[in-house]
GROMACS .gro file of C-alpha atoms in nm:
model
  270
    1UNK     CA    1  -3.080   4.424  -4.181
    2UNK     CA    2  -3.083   4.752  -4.341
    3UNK     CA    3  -2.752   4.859  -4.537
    4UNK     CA    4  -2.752   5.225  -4.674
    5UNK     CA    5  -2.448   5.283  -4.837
    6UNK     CA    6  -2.064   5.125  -4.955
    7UNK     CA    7  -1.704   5.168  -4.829
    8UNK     CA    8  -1.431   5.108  -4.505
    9UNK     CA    9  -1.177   4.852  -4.326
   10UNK     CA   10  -0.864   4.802  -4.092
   11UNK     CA   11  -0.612   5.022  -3.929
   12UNK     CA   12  -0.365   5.168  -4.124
   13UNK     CA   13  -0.066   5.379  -4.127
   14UNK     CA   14  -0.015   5.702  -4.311
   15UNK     CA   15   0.113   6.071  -4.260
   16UNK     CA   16  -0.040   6.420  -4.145
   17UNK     CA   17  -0.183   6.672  -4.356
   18UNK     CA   18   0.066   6.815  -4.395
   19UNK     CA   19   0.301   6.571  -4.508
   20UNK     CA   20  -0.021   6.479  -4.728
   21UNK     CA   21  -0.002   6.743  -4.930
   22UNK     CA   22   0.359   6.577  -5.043
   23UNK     CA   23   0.236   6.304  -5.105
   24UNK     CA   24  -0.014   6.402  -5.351
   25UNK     CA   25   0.164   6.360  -5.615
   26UNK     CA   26   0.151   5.967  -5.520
   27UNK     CA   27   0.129   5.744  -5.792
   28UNK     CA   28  -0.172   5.460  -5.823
   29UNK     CA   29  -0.010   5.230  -5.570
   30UNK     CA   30  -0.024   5.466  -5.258
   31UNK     CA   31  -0.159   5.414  -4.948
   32UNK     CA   32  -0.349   5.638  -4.720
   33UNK     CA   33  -0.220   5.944  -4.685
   34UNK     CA   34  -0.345   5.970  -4.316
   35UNK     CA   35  -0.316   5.818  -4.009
   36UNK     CA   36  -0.441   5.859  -3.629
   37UNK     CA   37  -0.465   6.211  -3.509
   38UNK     CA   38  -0.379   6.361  -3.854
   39UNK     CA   39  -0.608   6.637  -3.960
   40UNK     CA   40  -0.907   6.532  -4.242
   41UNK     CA   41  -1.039   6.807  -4.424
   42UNK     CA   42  -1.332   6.654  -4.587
   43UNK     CA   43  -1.507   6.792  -4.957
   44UNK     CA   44  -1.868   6.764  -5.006
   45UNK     CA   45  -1.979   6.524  -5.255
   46UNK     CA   46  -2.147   6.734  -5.411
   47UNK     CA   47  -1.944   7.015  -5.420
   48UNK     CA   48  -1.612   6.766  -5.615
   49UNK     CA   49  -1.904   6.709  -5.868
   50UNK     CA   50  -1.864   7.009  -6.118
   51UNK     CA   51  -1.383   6.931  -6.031
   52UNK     CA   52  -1.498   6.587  -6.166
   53UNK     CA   53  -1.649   6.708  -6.468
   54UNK     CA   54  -1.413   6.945  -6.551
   55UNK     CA   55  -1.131   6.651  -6.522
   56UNK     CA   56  -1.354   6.478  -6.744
   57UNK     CA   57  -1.425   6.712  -6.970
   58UNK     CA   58  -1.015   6.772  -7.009
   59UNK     CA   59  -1.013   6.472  -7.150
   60UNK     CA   60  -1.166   6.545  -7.461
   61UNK     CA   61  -1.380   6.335  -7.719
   62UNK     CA   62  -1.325   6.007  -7.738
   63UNK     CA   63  -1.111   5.853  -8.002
   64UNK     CA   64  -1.219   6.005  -8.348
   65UNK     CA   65  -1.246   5.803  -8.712
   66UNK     CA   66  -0.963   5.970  -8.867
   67UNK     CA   67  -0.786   6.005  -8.562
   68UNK     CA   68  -0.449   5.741  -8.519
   69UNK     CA   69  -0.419   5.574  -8.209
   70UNK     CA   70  -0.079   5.707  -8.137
   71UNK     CA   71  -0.226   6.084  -8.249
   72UNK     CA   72  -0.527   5.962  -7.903
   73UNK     CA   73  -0.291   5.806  -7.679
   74UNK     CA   74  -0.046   6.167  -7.697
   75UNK     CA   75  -0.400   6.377  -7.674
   76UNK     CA   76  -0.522   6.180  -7.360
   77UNK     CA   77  -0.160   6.158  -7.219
   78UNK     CA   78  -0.105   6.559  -7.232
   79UNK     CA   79  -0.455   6.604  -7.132
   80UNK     CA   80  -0.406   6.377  -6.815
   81UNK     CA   81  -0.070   6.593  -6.743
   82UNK     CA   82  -0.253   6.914  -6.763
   83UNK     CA   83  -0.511   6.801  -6.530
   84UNK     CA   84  -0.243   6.622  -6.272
   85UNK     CA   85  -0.506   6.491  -6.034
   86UNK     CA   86  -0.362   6.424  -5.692
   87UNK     CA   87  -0.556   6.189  -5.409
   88UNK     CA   88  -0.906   6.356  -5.273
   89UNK     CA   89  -1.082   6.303  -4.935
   90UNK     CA   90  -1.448   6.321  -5.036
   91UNK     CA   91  -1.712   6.321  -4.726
   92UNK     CA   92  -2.002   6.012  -4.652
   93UNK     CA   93  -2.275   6.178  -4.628
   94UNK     CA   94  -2.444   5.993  -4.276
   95UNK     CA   95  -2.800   5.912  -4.205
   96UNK     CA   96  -2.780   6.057  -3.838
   97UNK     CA   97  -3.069   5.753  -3.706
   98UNK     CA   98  -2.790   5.474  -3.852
   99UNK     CA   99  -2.489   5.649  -3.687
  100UNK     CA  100  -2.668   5.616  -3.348
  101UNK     CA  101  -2.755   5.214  -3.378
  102UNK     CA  102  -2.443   5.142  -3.549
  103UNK     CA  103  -2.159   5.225  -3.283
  104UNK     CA  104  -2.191   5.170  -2.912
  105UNK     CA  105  -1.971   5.143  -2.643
  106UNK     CA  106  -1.774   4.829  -2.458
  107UNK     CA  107  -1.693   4.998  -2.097
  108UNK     CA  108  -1.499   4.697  -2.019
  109UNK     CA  109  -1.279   4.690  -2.292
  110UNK     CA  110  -1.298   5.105  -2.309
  111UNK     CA  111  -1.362   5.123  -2.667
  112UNK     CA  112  -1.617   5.216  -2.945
  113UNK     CA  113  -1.771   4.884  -3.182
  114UNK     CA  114  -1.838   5.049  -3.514
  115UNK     CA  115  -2.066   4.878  -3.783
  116UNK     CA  116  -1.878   4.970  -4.120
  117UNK     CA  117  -2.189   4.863  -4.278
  118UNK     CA  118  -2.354   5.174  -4.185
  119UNK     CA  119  -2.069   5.390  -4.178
  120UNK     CA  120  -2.001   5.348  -4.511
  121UNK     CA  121  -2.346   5.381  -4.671
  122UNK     CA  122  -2.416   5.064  -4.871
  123UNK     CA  123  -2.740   5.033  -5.072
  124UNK     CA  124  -3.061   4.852  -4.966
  125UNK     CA  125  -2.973   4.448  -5.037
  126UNK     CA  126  -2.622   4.486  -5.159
  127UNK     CA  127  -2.326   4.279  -4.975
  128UNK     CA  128  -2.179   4.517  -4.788
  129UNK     CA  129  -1.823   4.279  -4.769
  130UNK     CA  130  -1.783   4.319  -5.165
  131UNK     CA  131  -1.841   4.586  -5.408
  132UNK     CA  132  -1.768   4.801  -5.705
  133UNK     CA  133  -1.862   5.128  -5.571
  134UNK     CA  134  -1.836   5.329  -5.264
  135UNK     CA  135  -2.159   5.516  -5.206
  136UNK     CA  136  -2.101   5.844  -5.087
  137UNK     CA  137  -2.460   6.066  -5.077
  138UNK     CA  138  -2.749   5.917  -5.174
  139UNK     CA  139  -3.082   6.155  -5.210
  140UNK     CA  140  -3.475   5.952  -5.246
  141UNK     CA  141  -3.638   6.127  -5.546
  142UNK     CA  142  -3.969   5.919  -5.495
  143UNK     CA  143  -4.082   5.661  -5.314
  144UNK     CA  144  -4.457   5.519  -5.337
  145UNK     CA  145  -4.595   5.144  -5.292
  146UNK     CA  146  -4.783   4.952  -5.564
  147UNK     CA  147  -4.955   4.602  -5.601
  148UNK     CA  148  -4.785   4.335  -5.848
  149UNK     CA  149  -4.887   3.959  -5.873
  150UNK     CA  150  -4.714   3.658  -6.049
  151UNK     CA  151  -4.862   3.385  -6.347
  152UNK     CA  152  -5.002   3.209  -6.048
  153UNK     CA  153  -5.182   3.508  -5.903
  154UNK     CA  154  -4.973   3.563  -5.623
  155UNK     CA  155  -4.973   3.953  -5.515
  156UNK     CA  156  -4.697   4.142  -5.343
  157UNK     CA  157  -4.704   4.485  -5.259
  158UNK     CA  158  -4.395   4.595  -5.391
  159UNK     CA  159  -4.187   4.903  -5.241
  160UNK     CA  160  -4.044   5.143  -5.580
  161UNK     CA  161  -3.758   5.437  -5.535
  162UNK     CA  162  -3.631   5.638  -5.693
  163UNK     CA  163  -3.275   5.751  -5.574
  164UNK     CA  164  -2.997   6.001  -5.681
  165UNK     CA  165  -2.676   5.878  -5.578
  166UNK     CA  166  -2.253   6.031  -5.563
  167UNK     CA  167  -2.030   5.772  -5.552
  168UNK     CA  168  -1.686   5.624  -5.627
  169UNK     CA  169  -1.633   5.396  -5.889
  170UNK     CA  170  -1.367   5.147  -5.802
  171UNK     CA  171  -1.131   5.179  -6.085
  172UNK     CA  172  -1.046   4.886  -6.325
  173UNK     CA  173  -1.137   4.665  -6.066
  174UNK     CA  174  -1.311   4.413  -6.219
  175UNK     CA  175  -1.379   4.111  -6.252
  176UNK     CA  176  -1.198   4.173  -5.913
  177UNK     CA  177  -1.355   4.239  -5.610
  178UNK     CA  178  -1.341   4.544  -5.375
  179UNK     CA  179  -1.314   4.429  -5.067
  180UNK     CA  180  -1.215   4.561  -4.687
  181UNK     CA  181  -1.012   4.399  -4.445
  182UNK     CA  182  -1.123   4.245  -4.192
  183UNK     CA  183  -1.013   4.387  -3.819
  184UNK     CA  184  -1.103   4.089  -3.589
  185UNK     CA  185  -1.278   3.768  -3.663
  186UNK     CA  186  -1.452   3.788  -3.317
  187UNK     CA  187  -1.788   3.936  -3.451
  188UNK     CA  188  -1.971   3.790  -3.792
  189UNK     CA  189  -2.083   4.148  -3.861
  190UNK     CA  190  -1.834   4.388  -4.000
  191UNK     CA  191  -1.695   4.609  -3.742
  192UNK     CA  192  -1.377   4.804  -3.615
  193UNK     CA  193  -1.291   4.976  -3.297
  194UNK     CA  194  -1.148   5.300  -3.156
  195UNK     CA  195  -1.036   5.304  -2.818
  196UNK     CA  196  -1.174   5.607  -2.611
  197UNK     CA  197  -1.172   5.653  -2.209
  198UNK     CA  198  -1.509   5.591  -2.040
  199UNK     CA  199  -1.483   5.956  -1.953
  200UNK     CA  200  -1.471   6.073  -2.287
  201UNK     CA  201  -1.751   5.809  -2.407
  202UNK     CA  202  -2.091   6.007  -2.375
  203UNK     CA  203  -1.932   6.277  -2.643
  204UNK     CA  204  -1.727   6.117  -2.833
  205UNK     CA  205  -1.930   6.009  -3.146
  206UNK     CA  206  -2.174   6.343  -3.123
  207UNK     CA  207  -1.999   6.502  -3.440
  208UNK     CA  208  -1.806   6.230  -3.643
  209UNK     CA  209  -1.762   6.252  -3.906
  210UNK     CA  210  -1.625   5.979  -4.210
  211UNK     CA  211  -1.508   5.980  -4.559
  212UNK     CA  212  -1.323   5.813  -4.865
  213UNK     CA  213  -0.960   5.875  -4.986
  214UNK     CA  214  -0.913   5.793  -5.334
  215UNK     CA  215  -0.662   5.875  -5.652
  216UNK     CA  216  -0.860   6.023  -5.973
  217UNK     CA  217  -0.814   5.840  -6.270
  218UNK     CA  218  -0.933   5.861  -6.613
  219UNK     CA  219  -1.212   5.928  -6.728
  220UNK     CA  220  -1.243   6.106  -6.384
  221UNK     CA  221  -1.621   6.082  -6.409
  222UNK     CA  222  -1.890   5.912  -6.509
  223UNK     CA  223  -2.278   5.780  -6.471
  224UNK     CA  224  -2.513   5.571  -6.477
  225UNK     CA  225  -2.869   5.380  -6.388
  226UNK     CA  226  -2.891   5.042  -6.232
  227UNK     CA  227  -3.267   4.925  -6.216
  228UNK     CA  228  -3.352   4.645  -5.956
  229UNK     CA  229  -3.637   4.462  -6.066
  230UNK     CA  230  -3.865   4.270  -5.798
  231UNK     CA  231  -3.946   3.971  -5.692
  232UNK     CA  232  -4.188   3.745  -5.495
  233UNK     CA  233  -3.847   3.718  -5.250
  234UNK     CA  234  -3.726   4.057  -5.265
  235UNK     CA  235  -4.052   4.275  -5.360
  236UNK     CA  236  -3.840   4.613  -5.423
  237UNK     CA  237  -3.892   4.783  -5.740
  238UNK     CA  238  -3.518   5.026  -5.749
  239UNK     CA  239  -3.386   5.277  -5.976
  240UNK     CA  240  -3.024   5.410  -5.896
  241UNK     CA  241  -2.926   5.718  -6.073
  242UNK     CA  242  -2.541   5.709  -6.041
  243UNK     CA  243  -2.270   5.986  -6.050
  244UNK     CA  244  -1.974   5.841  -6.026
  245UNK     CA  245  -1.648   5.987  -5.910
  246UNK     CA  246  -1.348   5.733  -6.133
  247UNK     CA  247  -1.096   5.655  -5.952
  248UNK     CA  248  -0.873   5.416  -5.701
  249UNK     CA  249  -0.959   5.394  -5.349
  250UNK     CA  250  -0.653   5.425  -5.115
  251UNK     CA  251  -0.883   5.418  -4.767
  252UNK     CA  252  -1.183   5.513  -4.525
  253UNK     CA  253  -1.102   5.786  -4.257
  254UNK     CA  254  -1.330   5.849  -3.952
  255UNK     CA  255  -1.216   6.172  -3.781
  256UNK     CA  256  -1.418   6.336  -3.453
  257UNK     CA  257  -1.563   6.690  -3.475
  258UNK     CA  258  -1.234   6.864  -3.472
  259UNK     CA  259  -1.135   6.710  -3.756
  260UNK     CA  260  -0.907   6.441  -3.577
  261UNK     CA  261  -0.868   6.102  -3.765
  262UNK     CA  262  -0.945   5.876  -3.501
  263UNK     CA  263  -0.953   5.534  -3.731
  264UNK     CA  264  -0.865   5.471  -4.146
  265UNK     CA  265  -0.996   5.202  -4.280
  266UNK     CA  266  -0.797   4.954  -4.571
  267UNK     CA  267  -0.955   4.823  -4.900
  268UNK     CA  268  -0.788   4.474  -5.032
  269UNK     CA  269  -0.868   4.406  -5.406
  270UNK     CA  270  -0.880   4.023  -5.500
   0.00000   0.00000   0.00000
């Protein structure tokens, strides 16, 4: 089965925009600050990239040789002030071709089955049920195919990519897990549901659109590369080039093409 990406799970409560915009001055512990039929105005990936960085860069160095500790923790405390980060609805960016296999609807229970698993864009071969980072955009830099063999001669043709990828770094998580609550145990696969009337159906999902609510936290931004080498099992030769967005995430949000939330989804740390 083919994942592309990381990050929603269970209904949840929360308030309207413009109640939101209270509420973002939440601390850590918040919850979603939407809820059905609430209005999600969503940022671009790429566009919070350069907000990020400039969070980041508020920051300043990190602690220096003859600085104290107490001399850093005031620096990084009045820094963090001046920056007052509040929580930030950033867009998944959707492969259109896994949008259309991954929700279909049940006319006799008058409701939309959503795979999460593509919703949320999880990378090729990870666990979609557990993770450290939400996935947000992810761009192929290269792809080509090459030949490799084992000490006993045995040859795979192994596939090697090159990706770019925006994502969400679950804050301080670990060695905890990320994961998303389940809706209903009456499907293995991962999945939620939005009610809609058959009449509605055939144009409902044409336009949704989903993203990722999440608090900023220090150091606000960050990268790196993970490198998946292959195997005789698993002949994929990956390189992930990571920006990372640092940060707490408080929930999913799938909204229609009005804007609309229509479903937000709950992460559960444990």
């Amino acid at each position: 089965m083919k994942f592309i990406a990381y990050s929603m799970a269970a209904l949840l409560a929360g308030t309207s925009l413009a109640v939101a915009a209270d509420s973002k001055t939440a601390k850590a512990g918040q919850s979603c600050s939407y809820k059905v039929g609430s209005h999600a105005d969503f940022i671009a990936p790429a566009d919070y990239v350069a907000t990020a960085q400039k969070n980041q860069a508020a920051l300043g160095a990190d602690k220096g040789e003859f600085e104290t500790t107490e001399d850093f923790n005031k620096r990084v405390a009045a820094a963090q002030k001046e920056v007052g980060t509040r929580p930030v609805l950033v867009e998944t960016v959707q492969d259109p071709t896994d949008i259309e296999s991954s929700i279909k609807y049940d006319a006799d229970q008058n409701r939309f089955k959503v795979f999460v698993g593509a919703w949320i864009n999880f990378l090729d071969g990870v666990n979609y049920t557990t993770m450290d980072r939400v996935v947000l955009q992810k761009t192929v830099n290269s792809q080509d195919r090459y030949v490799a063999s084992n000490a006993y001669g045995q040859e795979k043709v192994v596939r090697r990519e090159d990706l770019d990828i925006i994502a969400i770094k679950s804050w301080k998580t670990f060695p905890k897990d990320l994961n998303w609550k389940y809706e209903t145990t009456e499907d293995y696969a991962f999945n939620v549901y939005i009610p809609v009337p058959p009449e509605q159906a055939p144009t409902f999902k044409v336009g949704l659109r989903s993203g990722i609510e999440f608090l900023p936290k220090d150091p606000y931004f960050s990268t790196d590369v993970d490198h998946i080498k292959p195997t005789m099992d698993s002949p994929e030769d990956m390189t992930y080039n990571f920006r990372q967005f640092e940060g707490v995430i408080l929930c999913a949000v799938i909204a229609d093409r009005d804007g609309k939330v229509v479903k937000t989804i709950q992460p559960l740390i444990k």
